[in-house]
Short mmCIF file of C-alpha atoms in Angstrom, two decimals:
data_model
loop_
_atom_site.label_atom_id
_atom_site.label_comp_id
_atom_site.label_asym_id
_atom_site.label_seq_id
_atom_site.Cartn_x
_atom_site.Cartn_y
_atom_site.Cartn_z
CA MET A 414 -44.77 -125.36 -32.11
CA ASN A 415 -48.24 -125.01 -29.89
CA LEU A 416 -47.95 -121.68 -28.23
CA THR A 417 -51.11 -121.28 -26.01
CA ILE A 418 -51.64 -117.94 -24.23
CA ILE A 419 -54.21 -117.93 -21.63
CA ASP A 420 -57.31 -115.82 -22.20
CA TYR A 421 -58.43 -114.79 -18.65
CA ASN A 422 -59.82 -111.36 -19.68
CA ALA A 423 -57.03 -109.16 -18.29
CA GLY A 424 -53.56 -108.04 -19.63
CA ASN A 425 -51.92 -106.58 -22.25
CA THR A 426 -52.55 -110.00 -24.10
CA GLN A 427 -51.71 -108.32 -27.43
CA SER A 428 -48.62 -107.22 -27.03
CA VAL A 429 -47.64 -110.75 -26.03
CA ILE A 430 -49.00 -112.13 -29.30
CA PHE A 431 -47.23 -109.66 -31.48
CA ALA A 432 -43.93 -110.23 -29.70
CA LEU A 433 -44.28 -113.58 -30.63
CA ASN A 434 -45.55 -112.73 -34.07
CA ARG A 435 -42.06 -111.17 -34.69
CA LEU A 436 -40.52 -114.61 -33.63
CA GLY A 437 -41.98 -115.75 -36.41
CA ILE A 438 -44.80 -117.70 -33.94
CA ASP A 439 -48.55 -117.82 -34.30
CA PRO A 440 -49.83 -118.38 -30.79
CA THR A 441 -53.35 -119.01 -29.66
CA LEU A 442 -55.13 -117.10 -27.36
CA THR A 443 -57.90 -119.29 -25.42
CA ASP A 444 -59.47 -120.14 -22.11
CA ASP A 445 -60.47 -124.05 -23.11
CA PHE A 446 -59.43 -126.42 -21.01
CA GLU A 447 -58.36 -129.10 -23.18
CA ALA A 448 -56.24 -126.28 -25.34
CA ILE A 449 -54.30 -125.23 -22.93
CA GLN A 450 -53.73 -128.69 -21.58
CA LYS A 451 -52.26 -129.51 -25.02
CA ALA A 452 -50.45 -126.77 -25.92
CA ASP A 453 -46.53 -127.62 -26.10
CA LYS A 454 -45.71 -124.35 -24.27
CA VAL A 455 -48.41 -121.91 -22.35
CA ILE A 456 -48.31 -118.16 -21.91
CA PHE A 457 -49.80 -116.64 -18.68
CA PRO A 458 -49.57 -112.82 -19.29
CA GLY A 459 -50.66 -110.33 -16.82
CA VAL A 460 -51.11 -106.46 -16.64
CA GLY A 461 -53.61 -105.54 -13.83
CA GLU A 462 -54.61 -105.72 -10.38
CA ALA A 463 -54.08 -108.89 -8.31
CA SER A 464 -57.62 -109.22 -6.44
CA THR A 465 -59.73 -108.79 -10.08
CA THR A 466 -57.74 -110.96 -11.64
CA MET A 467 -57.96 -113.78 -9.25
CA ALA A 468 -61.52 -113.32 -9.70
CA PHE A 469 -61.40 -113.88 -13.18
CA LEU A 470 -59.20 -116.73 -12.79
CA LYS A 471 -61.51 -118.89 -10.20
CA GLU A 472 -64.69 -117.77 -11.82
CA LYS A 473 -63.59 -119.46 -15.37
CA LYS A 474 -61.17 -122.30 -12.55
CA LEU A 475 -58.60 -121.41 -13.77
CA ASP A 476 -56.70 -121.17 -10.73
CA ARG A 477 -56.89 -125.08 -10.76
CA LEU A 478 -55.52 -125.62 -14.06
CA ILE A 479 -52.87 -123.66 -14.54
CA PRO A 480 -50.34 -125.11 -11.17
CA ASN A 481 -51.28 -128.69 -12.92
CA LEU A 482 -49.81 -128.05 -16.12
CA LYS A 483 -47.00 -129.93 -17.26
CA GLN A 484 -45.40 -128.49 -20.00
CA PRO A 485 -43.46 -125.61 -19.66
CA VAL A 486 -45.44 -122.24 -18.48
CA LEU A 487 -43.99 -118.46 -18.29
CA GLY A 488 -45.85 -116.47 -16.11
CA ILE A 489 -45.09 -112.96 -17.00
CA CYS A 490 -45.45 -109.72 -14.38
CA LEU A 491 -48.52 -110.02 -12.63
CA GLY A 492 -48.66 -113.68 -13.78
CA MET A 493 -45.89 -114.43 -12.11
CA GLN A 494 -46.96 -112.67 -9.32
CA LEU A 495 -49.66 -114.66 -9.06
CA MET A 496 -48.39 -117.77 -9.54
CA CYS A 497 -46.99 -117.03 -5.95
CA ALA A 498 -48.75 -117.86 -2.99
CA TYR A 499 -49.94 -114.75 -1.45
CA SER A 500 -49.99 -110.84 -2.50
CA GLU A 501 -50.29 -107.83 -0.42
CA GLU A 502 -52.41 -106.31 -3.35
CA ASN A 503 -55.68 -105.93 -2.05
CA GLU A 504 -54.82 -109.21 0.72
CA THR A 505 -55.03 -111.72 -2.47
CA THR A 506 -54.45 -115.64 -2.21
CA CYS A 507 -52.98 -116.91 -5.11
CA MET A 508 -52.22 -120.04 -6.94
CA GLY A 509 -49.02 -121.00 -5.06
CA ILE A 510 -47.06 -122.50 -7.56
CA PHE A 511 -43.90 -120.51 -6.07
CA ASP A 512 -44.34 -120.71 -2.38
CA GLN A 513 -44.00 -117.11 -1.20
CA GLN A 514 -45.39 -113.77 -1.01
CA VAL A 515 -45.51 -110.43 -3.30
CA LYS A 516 -45.01 -107.15 -1.45
CA LEU A 517 -45.38 -104.25 -2.32
CA PHE A 518 -42.07 -101.49 -2.64
CA LEU A 519 -41.74 -99.40 0.50
CA PRO A 520 -39.29 -96.51 -0.74
CA ALA A 521 -35.85 -96.41 1.23
CA ASP A 522 -34.36 -93.68 -0.73
CA GLN A 523 -36.93 -91.50 -2.74
CA GLU A 524 -37.51 -94.23 -5.22
CA LYS A 525 -40.73 -94.00 -7.17
CA VAL A 526 -43.48 -96.56 -6.66
CA PRO A 527 -44.51 -97.87 -9.12
CA HIS A 528 -40.98 -99.11 -10.50
CA MET A 529 -41.47 -98.08 -13.67
CA GLY A 530 -38.57 -98.31 -16.70
CA TRP A 531 -35.43 -100.19 -17.91
CA ASN A 532 -33.31 -101.83 -15.16
CA ASN A 533 -30.82 -104.85 -15.24
CA ILE A 534 -30.90 -108.37 -14.75
CA ASN A 535 -27.99 -109.94 -12.52
CA HIS A 536 -27.33 -113.48 -10.91
CA LEU A 537 -28.72 -115.05 -14.10
CA SER A 538 -29.24 -118.59 -13.85
CA SER A 539 -31.85 -120.40 -15.92
CA GLY A 540 -32.82 -121.83 -18.99
CA ILE A 541 -34.75 -119.28 -20.21
CA PHE A 542 -31.49 -116.86 -19.98
CA ASP A 543 -28.14 -117.21 -21.39
CA ARG A 544 -25.11 -115.69 -19.50
CA SER A 545 -24.75 -112.70 -22.49
CA LEU A 546 -27.79 -111.86 -20.80
CA GLU A 547 -26.40 -110.63 -17.64
CA ASP A 548 -26.62 -107.04 -16.30
CA GLU A 549 -28.81 -106.09 -19.14
CA ARG A 550 -31.48 -104.02 -19.15
CA VAL A 551 -35.58 -105.18 -19.20
CA TYR A 552 -38.43 -103.35 -18.89
CA PHE A 553 -40.78 -103.66 -15.77
CA VAL A 554 -43.66 -101.57 -14.19
CA HIS A 555 -45.23 -103.26 -11.14
CA SER A 556 -45.30 -101.73 -7.82
CA TYR A 557 -45.15 -105.03 -6.18
CA TYR A 558 -42.60 -107.58 -5.99
CA ALA A 559 -41.54 -110.74 -4.81
CA GLU A 560 -38.69 -111.36 -2.49
CA VAL A 561 -35.76 -113.00 -3.33
CA SER A 562 -36.37 -117.08 -2.51
CA ARG A 563 -34.78 -120.54 -3.42
CA TYR A 564 -36.55 -120.15 -6.68
CA THR A 565 -34.93 -117.11 -7.99
CA VAL A 566 -33.20 -117.17 -11.19
CA ALA A 567 -32.78 -113.39 -12.36
CA THR A 568 -32.38 -110.40 -9.52
CA THR A 569 -32.99 -106.95 -9.78
CA HIS A 570 -32.05 -104.31 -7.73
CA TYR A 571 -34.79 -101.50 -6.46
CA CYS A 572 -35.63 -101.19 -3.01
CA GLY A 573 -33.55 -103.54 -2.34
CA GLN A 574 -33.01 -106.90 -4.37
CA PHE A 575 -35.66 -108.54 -5.59
CA SER A 576 -37.00 -111.69 -8.02
CA ALA A 577 -37.06 -110.38 -11.35
CA ALA A 578 -37.33 -114.11 -12.36
CA LEU A 579 -38.38 -117.38 -10.78
CA HIS A 580 -38.15 -120.78 -11.74
CA LYS A 581 -39.55 -124.21 -10.44
CA ASP A 582 -40.04 -127.37 -12.51
CA ASN A 583 -41.88 -126.52 -15.63
CA PHE A 584 -42.65 -123.31 -14.05
CA TYR A 585 -40.80 -120.13 -15.28
CA ALA A 586 -41.99 -116.68 -14.74
CA THR A 587 -40.73 -113.31 -15.25
CA GLN A 588 -41.26 -109.70 -13.51
CA PHE A 589 -40.37 -107.85 -16.37
CA HIS A 590 -42.03 -107.86 -19.69
CA PRO A 591 -40.22 -109.83 -22.11
CA GLU A 592 -42.41 -108.89 -24.74
CA LYS A 593 -41.35 -105.30 -24.45
CA SER A 594 -38.16 -105.78 -23.66
CA GLY A 595 -36.20 -104.83 -27.31
CA LYS A 596 -33.93 -107.32 -27.99
CA VAL A 597 -32.84 -108.67 -24.85
CA GLY A 598 -36.87 -109.43 -24.22
CA ALA A 599 -37.30 -111.09 -27.72
CA SER A 600 -33.96 -113.34 -27.10
CA ILE A 601 -35.21 -114.56 -23.77
CA LEU A 602 -39.08 -115.41 -25.26
CA GLU A 603 -37.05 -117.27 -27.61
CA ASN A 604 -35.16 -119.09 -25.26
CA PHE A 605 -38.70 -120.04 -24.06
CA ILE A 606 -40.03 -121.32 -27.28
CA ASN A 607 -36.91 -123.33 -27.27
CA LEU A 608 -37.00 -124.99 -23.91
CA MET B 243 -30.24 -98.74 -12.03
CA LEU B 244 -33.37 -97.68 -13.07
CA ALA B 245 -32.68 -95.85 -16.20
CA LYS B 246 -34.15 -92.63 -17.39
CA ARG B 247 -36.22 -93.10 -19.98
CA ILE B 248 -36.42 -91.17 -23.65
CA VAL B 249 -39.92 -91.22 -25.09
CA PRO B 250 -40.94 -89.79 -28.38
CA CYS B 251 -44.39 -88.70 -29.17
CA LEU B 252 -46.37 -89.35 -31.97
CA ASP B 253 -49.17 -86.96 -31.92
CA ILE B 254 -51.70 -88.12 -34.59
CA LYS B 255 -54.40 -85.75 -36.63
CA ASP B 256 -56.53 -88.10 -38.73
CA GLY B 257 -53.92 -90.44 -39.51
CA ARG B 258 -50.96 -88.91 -39.42
CA THR B 259 -48.23 -87.76 -37.29
CA VAL B 260 -48.36 -83.88 -36.70
CA LYS B 261 -46.48 -81.19 -34.96
CA GLY B 262 -47.70 -77.79 -33.47
CA VAL B 263 -46.42 -75.04 -31.54
CA ASN B 264 -47.94 -74.07 -28.45
CA PHE B 265 -50.25 -76.44 -29.58
CA VAL B 266 -51.32 -74.56 -32.65
CA ASN B 267 -50.11 -74.62 -36.34
CA LEU B 268 -50.16 -78.47 -36.99
CA ARG B 269 -47.58 -79.38 -39.22
CA ASP B 270 -47.22 -83.40 -41.36
CA ALA B 271 -44.09 -85.23 -39.60
CA GLY B 272 -45.47 -88.30 -41.61
CA ASP B 273 -46.02 -91.68 -41.14
CA PRO B 274 -47.07 -93.11 -37.48
CA VAL B 275 -46.29 -96.74 -38.53
CA GLU B 276 -43.06 -95.86 -39.92
CA LEU B 277 -41.84 -93.38 -37.31
CA GLY B 278 -42.63 -95.72 -34.35
CA ALA B 279 -41.14 -98.62 -35.63
CA ALA B 280 -38.01 -96.90 -36.61
CA TYR B 281 -37.54 -95.44 -33.23
CA SER B 282 -38.45 -98.67 -31.76
CA GLU B 283 -35.17 -99.87 -33.73
CA LYS B 284 -33.03 -96.77 -33.12
CA GLY B 285 -33.48 -96.87 -28.97
CA ALA B 286 -36.24 -95.23 -28.10
CA ASP B 287 -37.20 -96.56 -24.11
CA GLU B 288 -41.31 -96.23 -24.59
CA LEU B 289 -43.48 -94.72 -27.67
CA VAL B 290 -46.45 -92.51 -26.79
CA PHE B 291 -49.29 -92.20 -29.31
CA LEU B 292 -52.02 -89.49 -28.72
CA ASP B 293 -55.12 -88.84 -30.38
CA ILE B 294 -54.80 -85.15 -30.31
CA THR B 295 -58.04 -85.08 -32.07
CA ALA B 296 -59.99 -87.14 -30.14
CA THR B 297 -61.51 -85.22 -27.63
CA HIS B 298 -62.91 -82.27 -29.17
CA GLU B 299 -63.98 -84.01 -32.19
CA LYS B 300 -65.81 -87.15 -30.15
CA ARG B 301 -64.09 -89.98 -31.66
CA LYS B 302 -62.51 -92.83 -29.96
CA THR B 303 -58.65 -93.33 -30.32
CA LEU B 304 -57.56 -94.65 -33.77
CA ALA B 305 -57.67 -98.14 -32.48
CA ALA B 306 -56.61 -99.94 -35.97
CA LEU B 307 -53.63 -97.16 -36.53
CA ALA B 308 -52.78 -97.98 -32.71
CA LYS B 309 -52.74 -101.91 -33.59
CA ASN B 310 -50.54 -101.17 -36.59
CA ILE B 311 -47.71 -99.59 -34.56
CA ALA B 312 -47.93 -101.98 -31.85
CA ARG B 313 -47.06 -104.71 -34.51
CA HIS B 314 -43.89 -103.32 -35.08
CA LEU B 315 -42.95 -101.94 -31.72
CA ASN B 316 -40.91 -104.15 -28.83
CA ILE B 317 -41.04 -101.39 -26.42
CA PRO B 318 -43.63 -100.03 -24.40
CA PHE B 319 -46.30 -97.99 -25.70
CA THR B 320 -49.05 -95.84 -24.59
CA VAL B 321 -52.47 -94.65 -25.91
CA GLY B 322 -54.22 -91.56 -25.28
CA GLY B 323 -56.74 -89.72 -26.82
CA GLY B 324 -60.10 -89.14 -25.77
CA ILE B 325 -59.83 -91.76 -23.21
CA ALA B 326 -63.05 -91.89 -20.85
CA SER B 327 -64.71 -94.97 -20.10
CA ILE B 328 -63.26 -98.69 -19.11
CA GLU B 329 -64.39 -99.91 -22.75
CA ASP B 330 -62.02 -97.30 -23.99
CA VAL B 331 -58.84 -98.73 -22.19
CA ASP B 332 -60.00 -102.09 -23.16
CA VAL B 333 -59.99 -101.31 -26.89
CA CYS B 334 -56.72 -100.13 -26.30
CA LEU B 335 -55.16 -102.69 -24.56
CA MET B 336 -56.83 -105.42 -27.40
CA ASN B 337 -55.04 -103.36 -29.66
CA GLY B 338 -51.49 -103.53 -28.28
CA ALA B 339 -51.17 -100.61 -26.03
CA ASP B 340 -49.67 -101.15 -22.18
CA LYS B 341 -50.61 -97.89 -20.68
CA VAL B 342 -53.17 -95.73 -21.51
CA SER B 343 -53.10 -91.85 -21.29
CA ILE B 344 -56.25 -89.90 -19.63
CA ASN B 345 -55.88 -86.46 -19.83
CA SER B 346 -59.53 -84.30 -20.06
CA ALA B 347 -61.67 -87.11 -18.86
CA ALA B 348 -59.65 -87.19 -15.36
CA VAL B 349 -60.23 -83.47 -15.00
CA LYS B 350 -64.07 -83.57 -15.32
CA ASN B 351 -64.06 -87.10 -13.58
CA PRO B 352 -61.31 -88.16 -11.08
CA ALA B 353 -63.30 -90.35 -9.73
CA LEU B 354 -62.43 -92.37 -13.16
CA ILE B 355 -58.76 -93.20 -12.40
CA GLU B 356 -60.07 -94.64 -9.42
CA GLU B 357 -62.26 -97.44 -11.26
CA LEU B 358 -59.29 -97.91 -14.04
CA SER B 359 -56.78 -98.51 -11.94
CA LEU B 360 -58.28 -101.07 -9.69
CA GLN B 361 -59.69 -102.51 -12.95
CA PHE B 362 -56.23 -102.30 -14.83
CA GLY B 363 -54.09 -102.29 -12.19
CA ASN B 364 -52.06 -98.27 -11.49
CA GLN B 365 -49.02 -99.16 -13.83
CA CYS B 366 -51.57 -98.76 -16.88
CA ILE B 367 -52.85 -95.72 -15.95
CA VAL B 368 -51.01 -92.71 -17.02
CA THR B 369 -52.67 -88.84 -16.42
CA ALA B 370 -51.70 -86.85 -19.07
CA ILE B 371 -51.84 -83.18 -17.42
CA ASP B 372 -51.61 -80.07 -20.12
CA ALA B 373 -51.07 -76.98 -17.65
CA LYS B 374 -49.91 -73.32 -18.52
CA GLU B 375 -47.92 -70.66 -16.13
CA VAL B 376 -50.02 -68.20 -15.65
CA ASN B 377 -48.92 -65.19 -13.11
CA GLY B 378 -47.21 -67.73 -11.03
CA GLU B 379 -49.82 -70.18 -11.20
CA TRP B 380 -49.96 -73.38 -13.30
CA ILE B 381 -53.24 -73.88 -14.70
CA VAL B 382 -54.94 -77.44 -15.99
CA HIS B 383 -55.97 -77.17 -19.44
CA VAL B 384 -58.48 -79.40 -21.07
CA SER B 385 -59.20 -80.33 -24.29
CA GLY B 386 -55.87 -80.28 -26.21
CA GLY B 387 -54.56 -77.25 -24.39
CA ARG B 388 -57.86 -75.10 -25.24
CA ILE B 389 -59.73 -74.97 -22.42
CA PRO B 390 -58.51 -73.74 -19.25
CA THR B 391 -59.92 -74.91 -16.02
CA GLU B 392 -60.23 -74.42 -11.60
CA ARG B 393 -57.55 -76.82 -11.23
CA ARG B 394 -54.15 -76.38 -10.75
CA LEU B 395 -51.09 -79.00 -11.19
CA PHE B 396 -49.53 -79.66 -8.18
CA GLU B 397 -52.79 -80.11 -6.41
CA PHE B 398 -54.62 -81.89 -8.77
CA ALA B 399 -51.24 -84.31 -9.55
CA LYS B 400 -51.34 -85.35 -6.13
CA GLU B 401 -55.42 -86.09 -6.40
CA MET B 402 -54.67 -88.07 -9.27
CA GLU B 403 -51.71 -90.32 -7.53
CA SER B 404 -54.27 -90.52 -4.59
CA ARG B 405 -56.55 -91.95 -6.65
CA GLY B 406 -54.38 -94.23 -8.82
CA ALA B 407 -52.66 -92.95 -11.48
CA GLY B 408 -49.41 -95.10 -11.43
CA GLU B 409 -47.32 -91.91 -13.97
CA ILE B 410 -47.87 -88.24 -14.64
CA LEU B 411 -47.49 -87.13 -18.30
CA PHE B 412 -46.78 -83.57 -17.36
CA THR B 413 -46.63 -80.60 -20.66
CA SER B 414 -45.53 -77.77 -20.16
CA MET B 415 -47.99 -75.20 -22.73
CA ASN B 416 -45.79 -72.43 -22.47
CA HIS B 417 -42.90 -74.18 -23.60
CA ASP B 418 -44.24 -76.75 -26.26
CA GLY B 419 -42.93 -76.40 -29.44
CA THR B 420 -40.72 -73.66 -28.15
CA LYS B 421 -37.21 -75.76 -27.83
CA THR B 422 -36.35 -73.41 -25.53
CA GLY B 423 -35.87 -76.26 -22.73
CA PHE B 424 -38.28 -77.94 -20.26
CA ALA B 425 -40.74 -76.26 -17.35
CA VAL B 426 -37.46 -77.81 -15.32
CA GLU B 427 -38.60 -75.48 -12.43
CA ALA B 428 -42.31 -76.85 -12.28
CA LEU B 429 -41.33 -80.54 -13.12
CA ALA B 430 -39.08 -80.50 -9.80
CA GLN B 431 -41.52 -78.86 -7.63
CA LEU B 432 -44.22 -81.87 -9.22
CA SER B 433 -41.37 -84.34 -8.83
CA ASN B 434 -41.62 -83.85 -4.62
CA THR B 435 -45.30 -82.98 -4.67
CA VAL B 436 -45.96 -86.92 -6.17
CA ASN B 437 -44.61 -90.33 -5.66
CA ILE B 438 -44.91 -91.73 -9.04
CA PRO B 439 -43.03 -91.87 -12.36
CA ILE B 440 -43.33 -88.38 -14.23
CA ILE B 441 -42.74 -87.68 -18.34
CA ALA B 442 -41.82 -84.53 -18.78
CA SER B 443 -43.05 -82.92 -21.95
CA GLY B 444 -42.90 -79.66 -24.05
CA GLY B 445 -39.66 -78.00 -24.70
CA ALA B 446 -37.32 -80.05 -25.79
CA GLY B 447 -34.56 -77.96 -28.14
CA SER B 448 -31.34 -79.51 -27.54
CA MET B 449 -29.32 -82.76 -25.70
CA GLU B 450 -28.70 -80.38 -23.01
CA HIS B 451 -32.76 -79.81 -22.32
CA PHE B 452 -32.55 -83.57 -21.68
CA GLU B 453 -29.74 -83.51 -19.24
CA GLU B 454 -31.17 -80.58 -17.76
CA VAL B 455 -34.72 -82.64 -17.14
CA PHE B 456 -33.01 -85.09 -15.58
CA THR B 457 -31.06 -83.85 -13.48
CA THR B 458 -32.91 -80.06 -12.47
CA GLY B 459 -36.33 -81.49 -13.26
CA LYS B 460 -35.59 -84.72 -11.48
CA ALA B 461 -37.82 -86.24 -14.46
CA ASP B 462 -37.75 -89.86 -14.64
CA ALA B 463 -38.40 -89.57 -18.65
CA GLY B 464 -38.28 -87.22 -21.09
CA LEU B 465 -40.56 -86.93 -24.46
CA ALA B 466 -40.56 -85.08 -27.24
CA ALA B 467 -42.03 -85.03 -30.75
CA SER B 468 -40.78 -82.92 -33.34
CA ILE B 469 -36.95 -82.74 -32.54
CA PHE B 470 -37.09 -86.51 -33.44
CA HIS B 471 -39.47 -86.54 -36.30
CA PHE B 472 -37.93 -83.98 -38.13
CA GLY B 473 -34.04 -85.58 -37.10
CA GLU B 474 -33.08 -82.52 -35.39
CA ILE B 475 -31.81 -84.88 -32.94
CA GLU B 476 -30.95 -88.49 -33.27
CA ILE B 477 -31.96 -91.02 -30.33
CA PRO B 478 -28.58 -92.92 -30.45
CA ASP B 479 -26.72 -89.42 -30.48
CA LEU B 480 -28.90 -88.53 -27.42
CA LYS B 481 -28.38 -91.28 -25.61
CA ASP B 482 -24.46 -91.18 -26.02
CA TYR B 483 -24.25 -87.98 -24.67
CA LEU B 484 -26.40 -88.50 -21.57
CA LYS B 485 -24.50 -91.84 -21.18
CA LYS B 486 -20.94 -89.30 -21.38
CA GLN B 487 -22.88 -86.91 -18.42
CA SER B 488 -22.56 -89.86 -16.24
CA ILE B 489 -26.87 -90.23 -16.36
CA GLU B 490 -28.24 -93.29 -16.21
CA ILE B 491 -29.53 -94.77 -19.68
CA ARG B 492 -29.81 -97.77 -21.23
#
């Protein structure tokens, strides 16, 4: 298993590496085009701010590479948001793998923003989830969200329903952090590895 | 529904977990790597690691130790202690931290919070505020609680929110280490003042105190150290208790 994590000088990549190590995988962290293209699986992690991160991706031309990858790709948190078309966070044009927008949470009932902590995932329907995970809690930390769309494969309720995960062709993405979501998160990562 | 979080805190000095009363009289509480892994296994929702000697001894956070703790953790991990620059945050994140906690540096240079949240996202930036109630006023302290400042808890928290902090970790120095309960009134007022999550710290002594901090205190997370380190409250028991009180818990 050659699993590559895209290195783009942003994000908590070390957390993802440790989570994979605990599953017996020794990932490669790189921004090298050839290495990324040759990998069996690619993870595009993320913690950060959308415009700063998109600028990094553009500088390294990764914004053109990632949408054209053919192997299974997993975007995490900001990674997922950057795979959408546009983010309201500093009005950022993103990669557009998922043709949808990322919006700022607008609290309806005194909910706090960021949405931070453990919340339930529901309506699971993708290869990286198995039904036993329905209604389990995973760890979220984000202020912006992707709306429910035809790509939605898991939902969470916070200031309304939003996409906890998206899937289209070889592209998978989670708004939550599987690498930080205890045993539930580990099994989701394992499912991705076993795709 | 979003769950309330139970957060064990490792206060680190010279590579060991320590805990004092009212910020002094430090007592050894064990190997932080072992403690961190054990908490993760027992169902803690998050872990905070504070290098309590970092600020005044001008040392940077113990990066290698943080890395060893993070290696065994499948829950979020916040690192704090002497963090004062983009480079400091970078080092923490590269060593497995998910969030960083900024304390004294946020008081000395509030604009730092803006800079950091733009660089790393506000969800990554926790402002830790140590405050002491004196004659009805909550006075913000720096340098591990040794130095009082001109700032007051509520106005300072509000400024931190507007500058981009993603979370406030409020420690009541009056309650810290006393095991007499959290500063629930101040916490509730803080929750009404800002719209970002609040981690309550200082005073946990019983399971009822956690119930109170989530209901009356309106906190999003309850942090404690010694009662967990010395086994006075086991996290699984605490979570069972809170669930029975109809509090949303993972």
